[in-house]
Amino acid sequence: MYDRKCTVVSCSVSVGMKKSDGKPYEFFHFPKDVRRLKRWTRVVNPQFPDFVPKPHSLICERHFRQKDLLFNKPDSMDGPDPHGDNSLDEDPDPDFTQTTGFQTSSLPPRESAHSYALNSCDWTLLEDEGDLETSVKNRTCCASEIPVMRMRVKNMERKCDVLFLKLRCLLQLEQSNGAAASSWQHSKWMMQSINGAFGEDLPSQTKAVEDFEKMQMCALRAIEEQELARVSRHKQIRQQDADSCADYHQKDHEDIGIPNHSIVEPSTSSSHAYHHADDERTTVYRGERRGEIVFGDSTHEEEIIIVEEPRLAPDSLVLLHPSEERLLNQDEIRYFVARVILRLPSETVTKPRIRMQGPKWLQAVDDIDILAAMNDLRSKGLLVIDEMRRARNSNITVYVKARPESHVAYEELMGYYHLTNPPVVTGNES
């Protein structure tokens, strides 16, 4: 532990020493400014001009004038500099105390020859010292009032700035009002000149303009009615197609309508008709409502495989039911996401790959629902984490689809997701 004492060579004041009034000495660090640091080092060690103080080096208050300490601290940017004269301090050196330096002698005091003159000089010095103390007190009071006066000056400057801004705003407002009044006068003069030029023809022209606007409004209403009629007709056509799919009396040689306006011809070799679109299949029997998902049964005479996928709302990224005009709930969204995962053409499954290879409506699904669908498939044993690829890329969890021969209830789970023929993968993908 280093000794915390004054760095000046001729000073012996250390941290913890007290002055004659009982107050401890105050210490100051060396400034960081290069010029001020050079001036301080000349005072501290004049014999060695290249002296460099340490970060913990200090200088006591005995090397500064008291009047300098009243105005500003030496640690500040524009603080005072120390002086090499140790007599600046009113207190003596701590090593030279009153008890050791001025011991009374046992010999009787000797009277001087000019005692009267000395006494008169002492009285004169005492009067001068009294005046000096009074001036020092007055100077101290003035120094204590300086910060208060500075604050008052700053407040007055701030008030002057506010008043100046208000005055400038008033001048700008007056100028804008004058410009508005002049423009109003100009427009009034223009109207008067127009009325004088056209005379009585101005009302007739105004009426013609109003008639033209009415004709435009009528045309817009007619266009809007035509658009509404077209939309309603389109809905009727879709409803007729849906009803034709569920018609019990439809003959075998007639075409079977699909909700997405595609045509499926009934097969002569089998009682089932299939419609392929990205390997997405949903089993719907005759007599069932459009959009309902049911399991297959061999007792039905005819079976239609149609494609049903969620729809995006035209105005927002909201998933709608494939056949009903309602929003999908969370379980339905995760069900359709799981079907998309199982239909991916790749063996490995990651969240970015699902985003890239999935349909467009998948972009409206949150990552939370995608991760939940992946966890659901993992809990059912249809997805398995690939530990080797996970070790190579720890940021992304890589899953591998389960093979039919490695899962006991594979066909049953595929039937739950209505995927009878999942895509066949040849080889592993990196």
CSV table of C-alpha atoms in Angstrom, one decimal:
chain,number,residue,atom,x,y,z
A,1,MET,CA,0.0,0.0,0.0
A,2,TYR,CA,1.5,3.4,-1.1
A,3,ASP,CA,1.7,6.3,1.3
A,4,ARG,CA,-0.9,9.0,0.6
A,5,LYS,CA,1.0,12.2,1.2
A,6,CYS,CA,1.8,15.5,-0.6
A,7,THR,CA,4.0,15.1,-3.6
A,8,VAL,CA,5.9,18.4,-3.1
A,9,VAL,CA,9.5,17.7,-2.1
A,10,SER,CA,9.6,20.2,0.8
A,11,CYS,CA,6.1,19.2,2.2
A,12,SER,CA,5.4,16.5,4.8
A,13,VAL,CA,1.6,16.7,4.9
A,14,SER,CA,-0.1,13.3,4.6
A,15,VAL,CA,-3.6,12.1,4.4
A,16,GLY,CA,-5.2,12.2,7.9
A,17,MET,CA,-3.3,15.1,9.3
A,18,LYS,CA,-5.4,18.0,10.6
A,19,LYS,CA,-4.9,21.7,10.7
A,20,SER,CA,-4.8,23.9,13.8
A,21,ASP,CA,-8.6,24.4,13.6
A,22,GLY,CA,-9.2,20.6,13.7
A,23,LYS,CA,-10.2,20.3,10.0
A,24,PRO,CA,-8.3,17.8,7.8
A,25,TYR,CA,-6.1,19.0,5.0
A,26,GLU,CA,-7.6,18.9,1.5
A,27,PHE,CA,-5.8,17.2,-1.3
A,28,PHE,CA,-6.1,17.6,-5.1
A,29,HIS,CA,-5.1,15.3,-8.0
A,30,PHE,CA,-2.9,16.4,-10.9
A,31,PRO,CA,-4.7,17.8,-13.9
A,32,LYS,CA,-4.9,15.9,-17.2
A,33,ASP,CA,-4.2,18.9,-19.3
A,34,VAL,CA,-0.6,18.8,-20.6
A,35,ARG,CA,0.2,22.4,-20.1
A,36,ARG,CA,-1.2,22.6,-16.6
A,37,LEU,CA,0.5,19.3,-15.7
A,38,LYS,CA,3.9,20.9,-16.7
A,39,ARG,CA,3.3,23.9,-14.5
A,40,TRP,CA,2.4,21.7,-11.5
A,41,THR,CA,5.4,19.4,-12.0
A,42,ARG,CA,7.7,22.5,-11.9
A,43,VAL,CA,6.3,23.4,-8.5
A,44,VAL,CA,6.4,19.9,-7.1
A,45,ASN,CA,10.0,19.0,-8.1
A,46,PRO,CA,11.8,21.9,-9.6
A,47,GLN,CA,15.1,20.0,-9.7
A,48,PHE,CA,13.8,17.3,-12.1
A,49,PRO,CA,11.8,19.0,-14.9
A,50,ASP,CA,11.0,15.6,-16.4
A,51,PHE,CA,9.2,14.4,-13.3
A,52,VAL,CA,6.0,12.5,-14.1
A,53,PRO,CA,3.4,12.1,-11.3
A,54,LYS,CA,1.7,8.8,-10.7
A,55,PRO,CA,-2.1,8.4,-10.9
A,56,HIS,CA,-2.4,8.5,-7.1
A,57,SER,CA,-0.1,11.5,-6.6
A,58,LEU,CA,-1.7,14.4,-4.6
A,59,ILE,CA,-0.9,18.0,-3.7
A,60,CYS,CA,-2.2,19.5,-0.4
A,61,GLU,CA,-4.0,22.8,0.0
A,62,ARG,CA,-0.9,24.5,1.6
A,63,HIS,CA,0.5,25.2,-1.9
A,64,PHE,CA,-2.5,27.2,-3.1
A,65,ARG,CA,-3.7,30.7,-2.2
A,66,GLN,CA,-6.8,30.8,-0.1
A,67,LYS,CA,-8.4,33.3,-2.5
A,68,ASP,CA,-7.8,30.9,-5.4
A,69,LEU,CA,-9.5,28.1,-3.5
A,70,LEU,CA,-12.6,30.2,-2.9
A,71,PHE,CA,-13.4,30.8,-6.6
A,72,ASN,CA,-12.6,27.4,-8.1
A,73,LYS,CA,-11.2,24.0,-7.3
A,74,PRO,CA,-7.8,23.0,-8.7
A,75,ASP,CA,-9.3,19.8,-10.0
A,76,SER,CA,-11.5,21.7,-12.5
A,77,MET,CA,-10.6,22.6,-16.0
A,78,ASP,CA,-9.8,26.3,-15.3
A,79,GLY,CA,-8.6,25.8,-11.7
A,80,PRO,CA,-5.7,27.6,-10.0
A,81,ASP,CA,-2.1,26.4,-10.1
A,82,PRO,CA,0.0,25.7,-7.0
A,83,HIS,CA,2.9,27.8,-5.8
A,84,GLY,CA,6.3,26.7,-4.6
A,85,ASP,CA,6.3,29.0,-1.5
A,86,ASN,CA,5.1,27.0,1.6
A,87,SER,CA,4.3,30.3,3.4
A,88,LEU,CA,1.1,30.6,1.5
A,89,ASP,CA,-0.6,28.6,4.2
A,90,GLU,CA,-1.5,30.3,7.4
A,91,ASP,CA,-0.7,27.1,9.4
A,92,PRO,CA,2.9,26.1,10.0
A,93,ASP,CA,4.5,22.9,8.9
A,94,PRO,CA,2.8,20.0,10.8
A,95,ASP,CA,6.2,18.7,12.0
A,96,PHE,CA,6.9,22.1,13.5
A,97,THR,CA,4.1,22.6,16.1
A,98,GLN,CA,3.5,25.3,18.6
A,99,THR,CA,4.6,23.2,21.5
A,100,THR,CA,8.0,22.3,20.0
A,101,GLY,CA,8.8,25.5,18.2
A,102,PHE,CA,8.0,28.2,20.7
A,103,GLN,CA,8.9,26.8,24.1
A,104,THR,CA,9.1,29.4,26.9
A,105,SER,CA,12.6,29.9,28.5
A,106,SER,CA,13.1,29.6,32.2
A,107,LEU,CA,15.1,32.9,32.2
A,108,PRO,CA,13.2,36.1,33.0
A,109,PRO,CA,12.3,38.2,29.9
A,110,ARG,CA,14.6,41.1,29.2
A,111,GLU,CA,13.0,44.5,28.7
A,112,SER,CA,14.1,46.4,25.7
A,113,ALA,CA,15.4,50.0,25.8
A,114,HIS,CA,12.6,51.3,23.6
A,115,SER,CA,9.6,49.5,25.0
A,116,TYR,CA,7.2,52.5,24.5
A,117,ALA,CA,8.1,52.6,20.8
A,118,LEU,CA,7.6,48.9,20.4
A,119,ASN,CA,4.3,49.0,22.1
A,120,SER,CA,3.1,51.7,19.8
A,121,CYS,CA,4.2,49.8,16.8
A,122,ASP,CA,2.3,46.7,18.1
A,123,TRP,CA,-0.9,48.7,18.3
A,124,THR,CA,-0.4,50.0,14.8
A,125,LEU,CA,0.1,46.5,13.5
A,126,LEU,CA,-3.0,45.2,15.3
A,127,GLU,CA,-5.1,47.9,13.7
A,128,ASP,CA,-3.8,47.0,10.3
A,129,GLU,CA,-4.5,43.4,11.0
A,130,GLY,CA,-8.1,44.2,11.9
A,131,ASP,CA,-8.6,46.1,8.7
A,132,LEU,CA,-7.1,43.1,6.8
A,133,GLU,CA,-9.4,40.7,8.5
A,134,THR,CA,-12.4,42.9,7.7
A,135,SER,CA,-11.3,43.1,4.0
A,136,VAL,CA,-10.9,39.3,4.0
A,137,LYS,CA,-14.3,38.8,5.4
A,138,ASN,CA,-15.9,41.1,2.9
A,139,ARG,CA,-14.0,39.4,0.1
A,140,THR,CA,-15.3,36.0,1.4
A,141,CYS,CA,-18.8,37.2,1.4
A,142,CYS,CA,-18.5,38.5,-2.1
A,143,ALA,CA,-17.0,35.2,-3.2
A,144,SER,CA,-19.9,33.3,-1.7
A,145,GLU,CA,-22.4,35.5,-3.6
A,146,ILE,CA,-20.7,34.9,-7.0
A,147,PRO,CA,-22.5,31.6,-7.7
A,148,VAL,CA,-25.8,33.1,-6.8
A,149,MET,CA,-25.2,36.0,-9.1
A,150,ARG,CA,-24.2,33.6,-11.9
A,151,MET,CA,-27.5,31.7,-11.4
A,152,ARG,CA,-29.4,34.9,-11.6
A,153,VAL,CA,-27.6,36.0,-14.8
A,154,LYS,CA,-28.3,32.6,-16.4
A,155,ASN,CA,-32.0,32.8,-15.4
A,156,MET,CA,-32.2,36.3,-16.9
A,157,GLU,CA,-30.6,35.1,-20.1
A,158,ARG,CA,-33.1,32.2,-20.3
A,159,LYS,CA,-36.0,34.6,-19.8
A,160,CYS,CA,-34.6,36.9,-22.5
A,161,ASP,CA,-34.4,34.0,-24.9
A,162,VAL,CA,-38.0,33.0,-24.3
A,163,LEU,CA,-39.2,36.6,-24.8
A,164,PHE,CA,-37.2,36.8,-28.0
A,165,LEU,CA,-38.8,33.6,-29.3
A,166,LYS,CA,-42.3,34.9,-28.4
A,167,LEU,CA,-41.6,38.2,-30.2
A,168,ARG,CA,-40.4,36.4,-33.3
A,169,CYS,CA,-43.5,34.1,-33.3
A,170,LEU,CA,-45.7,37.2,-33.0
A,171,LEU,CA,-44.0,38.9,-35.9
A,172,GLN,CA,-44.3,35.7,-38.1
A,173,LEU,CA,-48.0,35.5,-37.1
A,174,GLU,CA,-48.6,39.1,-38.1
A,175,GLN,CA,-46.8,38.5,-41.4
A,176,SER,CA,-48.9,35.4,-42.1
A,177,ASN,CA,-52.1,37.3,-41.2
A,178,GLY,CA,-51.2,40.1,-43.6
A,179,ALA,CA,-50.5,37.6,-46.4
A,180,ALA,CA,-53.8,35.9,-45.8
A,181,ALA,CA,-55.7,39.2,-45.8
A,182,SER,CA,-54.0,40.3,-49.0
A,183,SER,CA,-54.8,36.9,-50.7
A,184,TRP,CA,-58.4,37.2,-49.6
A,185,GLN,CA,-58.6,40.7,-51.1
A,186,HIS,CA,-57.0,39.4,-54.3
A,187,SER,CA,-59.5,36.5,-54.5
A,188,LYS,CA,-62.4,38.9,-53.9
A,189,TRP,CA,-61.2,41.2,-56.6
A,190,MET,CA,-60.9,38.2,-59.0
A,191,MET,CA,-64.5,37.1,-58.2
A,192,GLN,CA,-65.7,40.6,-58.9
A,193,SER,CA,-63.9,40.7,-62.2
A,194,ILE,CA,-65.3,37.3,-63.2
A,195,ASN,CA,-68.8,38.4,-62.3
A,196,GLY,CA,-68.3,41.6,-64.3
A,197,ALA,CA,-67.0,39.7,-67.3
A,198,PHE,CA,-69.6,37.0,-67.5
A,199,GLY,CA,-72.5,38.9,-66.1
A,200,GLU,CA,-75.7,36.8,-66.0
A,201,ASP,CA,-74.1,33.8,-67.7
A,202,LEU,CA,-72.3,32.7,-64.5
A,203,PRO,CA,-75.4,31.1,-62.8
A,204,SER,CA,-76.2,29.1,-66.0
A,205,GLN,CA,-72.6,27.8,-66.1
A,206,THR,CA,-72.8,26.8,-62.5
A,207,LYS,CA,-76.0,24.8,-63.2
A,208,ALA,CA,-74.3,23.0,-66.1
A,209,VAL,CA,-71.4,22.0,-63.8
A,210,GLU,CA,-73.9,20.6,-61.2
A,211,ASP,CA,-75.7,18.6,-63.9
A,212,PHE,CA,-72.4,17.1,-65.1
A,213,GLU,CA,-71.5,16.1,-61.5
A,214,LYS,CA,-74.9,14.4,-61.1
A,215,MET,CA,-74.4,12.5,-64.3
A,216,GLN,CA,-71.0,11.3,-63.1
A,217,MET,CA,-72.5,10.1,-59.8
A,218,CYS,CA,-75.3,8.2,-61.6
A,219,ALA,CA,-72.7,6.5,-63.8
A,220,LEU,CA,-70.6,5.5,-60.8
A,221,ARG,CA,-73.7,4.0,-59.1
A,222,ALA,CA,-74.5,2.0,-62.2
A,223,ILE,CA,-71.0,0.6,-62.3
A,224,GLU,CA,-71.2,-0.3,-58.6
A,225,GLU,CA,-74.5,-2.1,-59.1
A,226,GLN,CA,-73.1,-4.1,-62.0
A,227,GLU,CA,-70.1,-5.1,-59.9
A,228,LEU,CA,-72.4,-6.3,-57.1
A,229,ALA,CA,-74.5,-8.2,-59.5
A,230,ARG,CA,-71.4,-9.9,-61.0
A,231,VAL,CA,-70.2,-10.9,-57.5
A,232,SER,CA,-73.6,-12.3,-56.5
A,233,ARG,CA,-73.8,-14.3,-59.8
A,234,HIS,CA,-70.3,-15.7,-59.1
A,235,LYS,CA,-71.5,-16.8,-55.7
A,236,GLN,CA,-74.6,-18.5,-57.1
A,237,ILE,CA,-72.4,-20.4,-59.6
A,238,ARG,CA,-70.2,-21.6,-56.8
A,239,GLN,CA,-73.2,-22.7,-54.8
A,240,GLN,CA,-74.6,-24.6,-57.8
A,241,ASP,CA,-71.3,-26.4,-58.2
A,242,ALA,CA,-71.3,-27.3,-54.6
A,243,ASP,CA,-74.9,-28.6,-54.7
A,244,SER,CA,-74.2,-30.6,-57.8
A,245,CYS,CA,-71.4,-32.4,-55.9
A,246,ALA,CA,-73.8,-33.5,-53.2
A,247,ASP,CA,-76.7,-34.4,-55.5
A,248,TYR,CA,-78.0,-37.9,-54.8
A,249,HIS,CA,-79.7,-38.3,-58.1
A,250,GLN,CA,-76.7,-37.4,-60.3
A,251,LYS,CA,-76.1,-40.0,-62.9
A,252,ASP,CA,-72.9,-41.9,-63.2
A,253,HIS,CA,-72.2,-40.7,-66.7
A,254,GLU,CA,-72.5,-37.0,-65.6
A,255,ASP,CA,-69.4,-35.0,-64.7
A,256,ILE,CA,-68.6,-34.5,-61.0
A,257,GLY,CA,-68.0,-30.9,-60.0
A,258,ILE,CA,-65.2,-30.0,-57.7
A,259,PRO,CA,-65.3,-26.9,-55.4
A,260,ASN,CA,-62.3,-25.3,-57.2
A,261,HIS,CA,-64.1,-25.6,-60.6
A,262,SER,CA,-62.0,-28.6,-61.8
A,263,ILE,CA,-63.7,-31.6,-63.5
A,264,VAL,CA,-63.1,-35.3,-62.5
A,265,GLU,CA,-64.4,-38.0,-64.7
A,266,PRO,CA,-65.7,-41.1,-62.8
A,267,SER,CA,-63.5,-44.2,-63.3
A,268,THR,CA,-65.0,-47.3,-64.9
A,269,SER,CA,-62.5,-49.7,-63.3
A,270,SER,CA,-63.0,-48.5,-59.7
A,271,SER,CA,-65.8,-46.9,-57.7
A,272,HIS,CA,-63.5,-44.1,-56.6
A,273,ALA,CA,-62.6,-40.9,-58.4
A,274,TYR,CA,-59.4,-39.1,-57.6
A,275,HIS,CA,-58.4,-35.5,-58.1
A,276,HIS,CA,-54.6,-34.9,-57.8
A,277,ALA,CA,-53.2,-31.4,-56.9
A,278,ASP,CA,-49.9,-31.3,-55.0
A,279,ASP,CA,-50.8,-34.7,-53.4
A,280,GLU,CA,-53.4,-33.0,-51.1
A,281,ARG,CA,-56.4,-35.2,-50.6
A,282,THR,CA,-59.5,-35.0,-48.5
A,283,THR,CA,-62.2,-37.7,-48.5
A,284,VAL,CA,-65.8,-36.5,-49.0
A,285,TYR,CA,-68.8,-38.8,-49.6
A,286,ARG,CA,-72.0,-38.1,-51.3
A,287,GLY,CA,-74.4,-36.5,-48.9
A,288,GLU,CA,-71.7,-34.9,-46.8
A,289,ARG,CA,-71.4,-31.1,-46.5
A,290,ARG,CA,-68.7,-29.5,-48.5
A,291,GLY,CA,-65.6,-28.9,-46.4
A,292,GLU,CA,-66.2,-31.6,-43.7
A,293,ILE,CA,-63.4,-34.1,-43.2
A,294,VAL,CA,-64.5,-37.7,-42.6
A,295,PHE,CA,-62.7,-41.0,-42.6
A,296,GLY,CA,-63.2,-43.5,-45.5
A,297,ASP,CA,-65.7,-46.3,-45.3
A,298,SER,CA,-66.1,-49.2,-47.7
A,299,THR,CA,-69.9,-49.2,-47.3
A,300,HIS,CA,-70.3,-46.1,-49.4
A,301,GLU,CA,-71.0,-46.6,-53.1
A,302,GLU,CA,-69.0,-43.6,-54.4
A,303,GLU,CA,-66.1,-41.6,-53.0
A,304,ILE,CA,-64.7,-38.3,-54.2
A,305,ILE,CA,-61.1,-37.1,-53.3
A,306,ILE,CA,-61.0,-33.3,-53.4
A,307,VAL,CA,-58.4,-30.8,-52.4
A,308,GLU,CA,-59.2,-28.6,-49.5
A,309,GLU,CA,-56.7,-26.0,-48.2
A,310,PRO,CA,-57.1,-22.9,-46.1
A,311,ARG,CA,-57.8,-19.6,-47.9
A,312,LEU,CA,-56.2,-16.2,-47.4
A,313,ALA,CA,-58.5,-13.2,-46.9
A,314,PRO,CA,-58.2,-10.8,-49.8
A,315,ASP,CA,-57.6,-7.7,-47.7
A,316,SER,CA,-55.4,-9.1,-44.9
A,317,LEU,CA,-53.2,-12.1,-44.0
A,318,VAL,CA,-55.9,-14.0,-42.2
A,319,LEU,CA,-56.6,-17.7,-42.8
A,320,LEU,CA,-60.1,-18.7,-43.6
A,321,HIS,CA,-61.9,-22.0,-43.6
A,322,PRO,CA,-61.7,-23.9,-46.9
A,323,SER,CA,-65.4,-23.9,-47.4
A,324,GLU,CA,-67.0,-21.9,-44.6
A,325,GLU,CA,-66.8,-18.1,-44.2
A,326,ARG,CA,-65.1,-18.2,-40.8
A,327,LEU,CA,-61.6,-18.0,-39.4
A,328,LEU,CA,-59.6,-21.0,-38.6
A,329,ASN,CA,-58.9,-21.7,-34.9
A,330,GLN,CA,-55.5,-22.6,-33.5
A,331,ASP,CA,-56.0,-26.4,-33.6
A,332,GLU,CA,-57.2,-26.3,-37.2
A,333,ILE,CA,-54.2,-24.2,-38.2
A,334,ARG,CA,-51.7,-26.6,-36.6
A,335,TYR,CA,-53.6,-29.5,-38.2
A,336,PHE,CA,-53.1,-28.1,-41.7
A,337,VAL,CA,-49.5,-27.2,-41.0
A,338,ALA,CA,-48.8,-30.8,-39.9
A,339,ARG,CA,-50.3,-32.0,-43.2
A,340,VAL,CA,-48.0,-29.7,-45.1
A,341,ILE,CA,-45.0,-31.0,-43.1
A,342,LEU,CA,-45.8,-34.6,-43.9
A,343,ARG,CA,-46.3,-33.7,-47.6
A,344,LEU,CA,-42.9,-32.1,-48.0
A,345,PRO,CA,-40.8,-33.9,-50.7
A,346,SER,CA,-37.7,-33.9,-48.6
A,347,GLU,CA,-36.8,-36.3,-45.8
A,348,THR,CA,-35.3,-33.7,-43.5
A,349,VAL,CA,-37.6,-31.1,-42.0
A,350,THR,CA,-36.6,-27.7,-40.7
A,351,LYS,CA,-38.6,-24.5,-40.1
A,352,PRO,CA,-36.9,-22.6,-42.9
A,353,ARG,CA,-37.5,-25.5,-45.3
A,354,ILE,CA,-41.2,-25.5,-44.4
A,355,ARG,CA,-41.4,-21.8,-45.2
A,356,MET,CA,-39.7,-22.2,-48.6
A,357,GLN,CA,-41.4,-25.4,-49.8
A,358,GLY,CA,-44.8,-24.8,-48.3
A,359,PRO,CA,-47.8,-23.2,-50.0
A,360,LYS,CA,-48.5,-19.5,-50.1
A,361,TRP,CA,-51.0,-19.5,-47.2
A,362,LEU,CA,-48.3,-20.8,-44.9
A,363,GLN,CA,-46.6,-17.4,-44.9
A,364,ALA,CA,-49.5,-16.1,-42.8
A,365,VAL,CA,-48.9,-18.7,-40.1
A,366,ASP,CA,-46.8,-17.7,-37.0
A,367,ASP,CA,-43.6,-19.5,-36.1
A,368,ILE,CA,-45.2,-20.6,-32.8
A,369,ASP,CA,-47.9,-22.6,-34.7
A,370,ILE,CA,-45.2,-24.2,-37.0
A,371,LEU,CA,-43.1,-25.2,-34.0
A,372,ALA,CA,-46.2,-26.6,-32.2
A,373,ALA,CA,-47.1,-28.7,-35.2
A,374,MET,CA,-43.6,-30.0,-35.4
A,375,ASN,CA,-43.6,-30.9,-31.7
A,376,ASP,CA,-47.0,-32.6,-32.2
A,377,LEU,CA,-45.6,-34.8,-35.0
A,378,ARG,CA,-42.5,-35.5,-32.9
A,379,SER,CA,-44.7,-36.6,-29.9
A,380,LYS,CA,-46.6,-39.0,-32.3
A,381,GLY,CA,-43.3,-40.4,-33.6
A,382,LEU,CA,-43.7,-39.1,-37.1
A,383,LEU,CA,-40.6,-36.8,-36.8
A,384,VAL,CA,-37.3,-37.7,-35.2
A,385,ILE,CA,-34.4,-35.3,-34.4
A,386,ASP,CA,-31.3,-36.0,-36.4
A,387,GLU,CA,-28.5,-35.8,-33.8
A,388,MET,CA,-25.6,-35.9,-36.4
A,389,ARG,CA,-26.9,-32.9,-38.3
A,390,ARG,CA,-27.9,-31.1,-35.1
A,391,ALA,CA,-24.3,-31.4,-34.0
A,392,ARG,CA,-23.0,-29.9,-37.2
A,393,ASN,CA,-25.5,-27.0,-37.1
A,394,SER,CA,-26.6,-26.3,-33.5
A,395,ASN,CA,-28.6,-23.2,-34.4
A,396,ILE,CA,-31.3,-25.1,-36.3
A,397,THR,CA,-33.0,-28.3,-35.1
A,398,VAL,CA,-33.2,-30.8,-38.0
A,399,TYR,CA,-35.9,-33.5,-38.0
A,400,VAL,CA,-36.2,-36.6,-40.1
A,401,LYS,CA,-39.5,-38.2,-41.1
A,402,ALA,CA,-40.3,-41.6,-39.7
A,403,ARG,CA,-40.5,-44.5,-42.2
A,404,PRO,CA,-43.6,-46.7,-42.4
A,405,GLU,CA,-41.6,-49.8,-41.4
A,406,SER,CA,-40.2,-48.1,-38.3
A,407,HIS,CA,-43.6,-47.0,-36.9
A,408,VAL,CA,-46.4,-49.3,-35.8
A,409,ALA,CA,-49.3,-47.0,-36.2
A,410,TYR,CA,-48.0,-45.2,-39.3
A,411,GLU,CA,-51.1,-45.9,-41.5
A,412,GLU,CA,-53.5,-45.0,-38.7
A,413,LEU,CA,-51.7,-41.6,-38.2
A,414,MET,CA,-51.6,-41.0,-41.9
A,415,GLY,CA,-55.4,-41.6,-42.0
A,416,TYR,CA,-55.9,-39.1,-39.2
A,417,TYR,CA,-54.1,-36.5,-41.4
A,418,HIS,CA,-55.9,-37.8,-44.5
A,419,LEU,CA,-52.7,-38.7,-46.3
A,420,THR,CA,-53.0,-42.1,-47.8
A,421,ASN,CA,-50.0,-41.8,-50.2
A,422,PRO,CA,-47.3,-39.6,-48.7
A,423,PRO,CA,-44.5,-38.5,-51.0
A,424,VAL,CA,-41.7,-41.0,-51.4
A,425,VAL,CA,-38.2,-39.8,-50.7
A,426,THR,CA,-35.2,-41.3,-52.4
A,427,GLY,CA,-32.0,-40.8,-50.4
A,428,ASN,CA,-31.1,-38.4,-47.7
A,429,GLU,CA,-30.7,-34.7,-48.2
A,430,SER,CA,-28.0,-32.5,-46.7
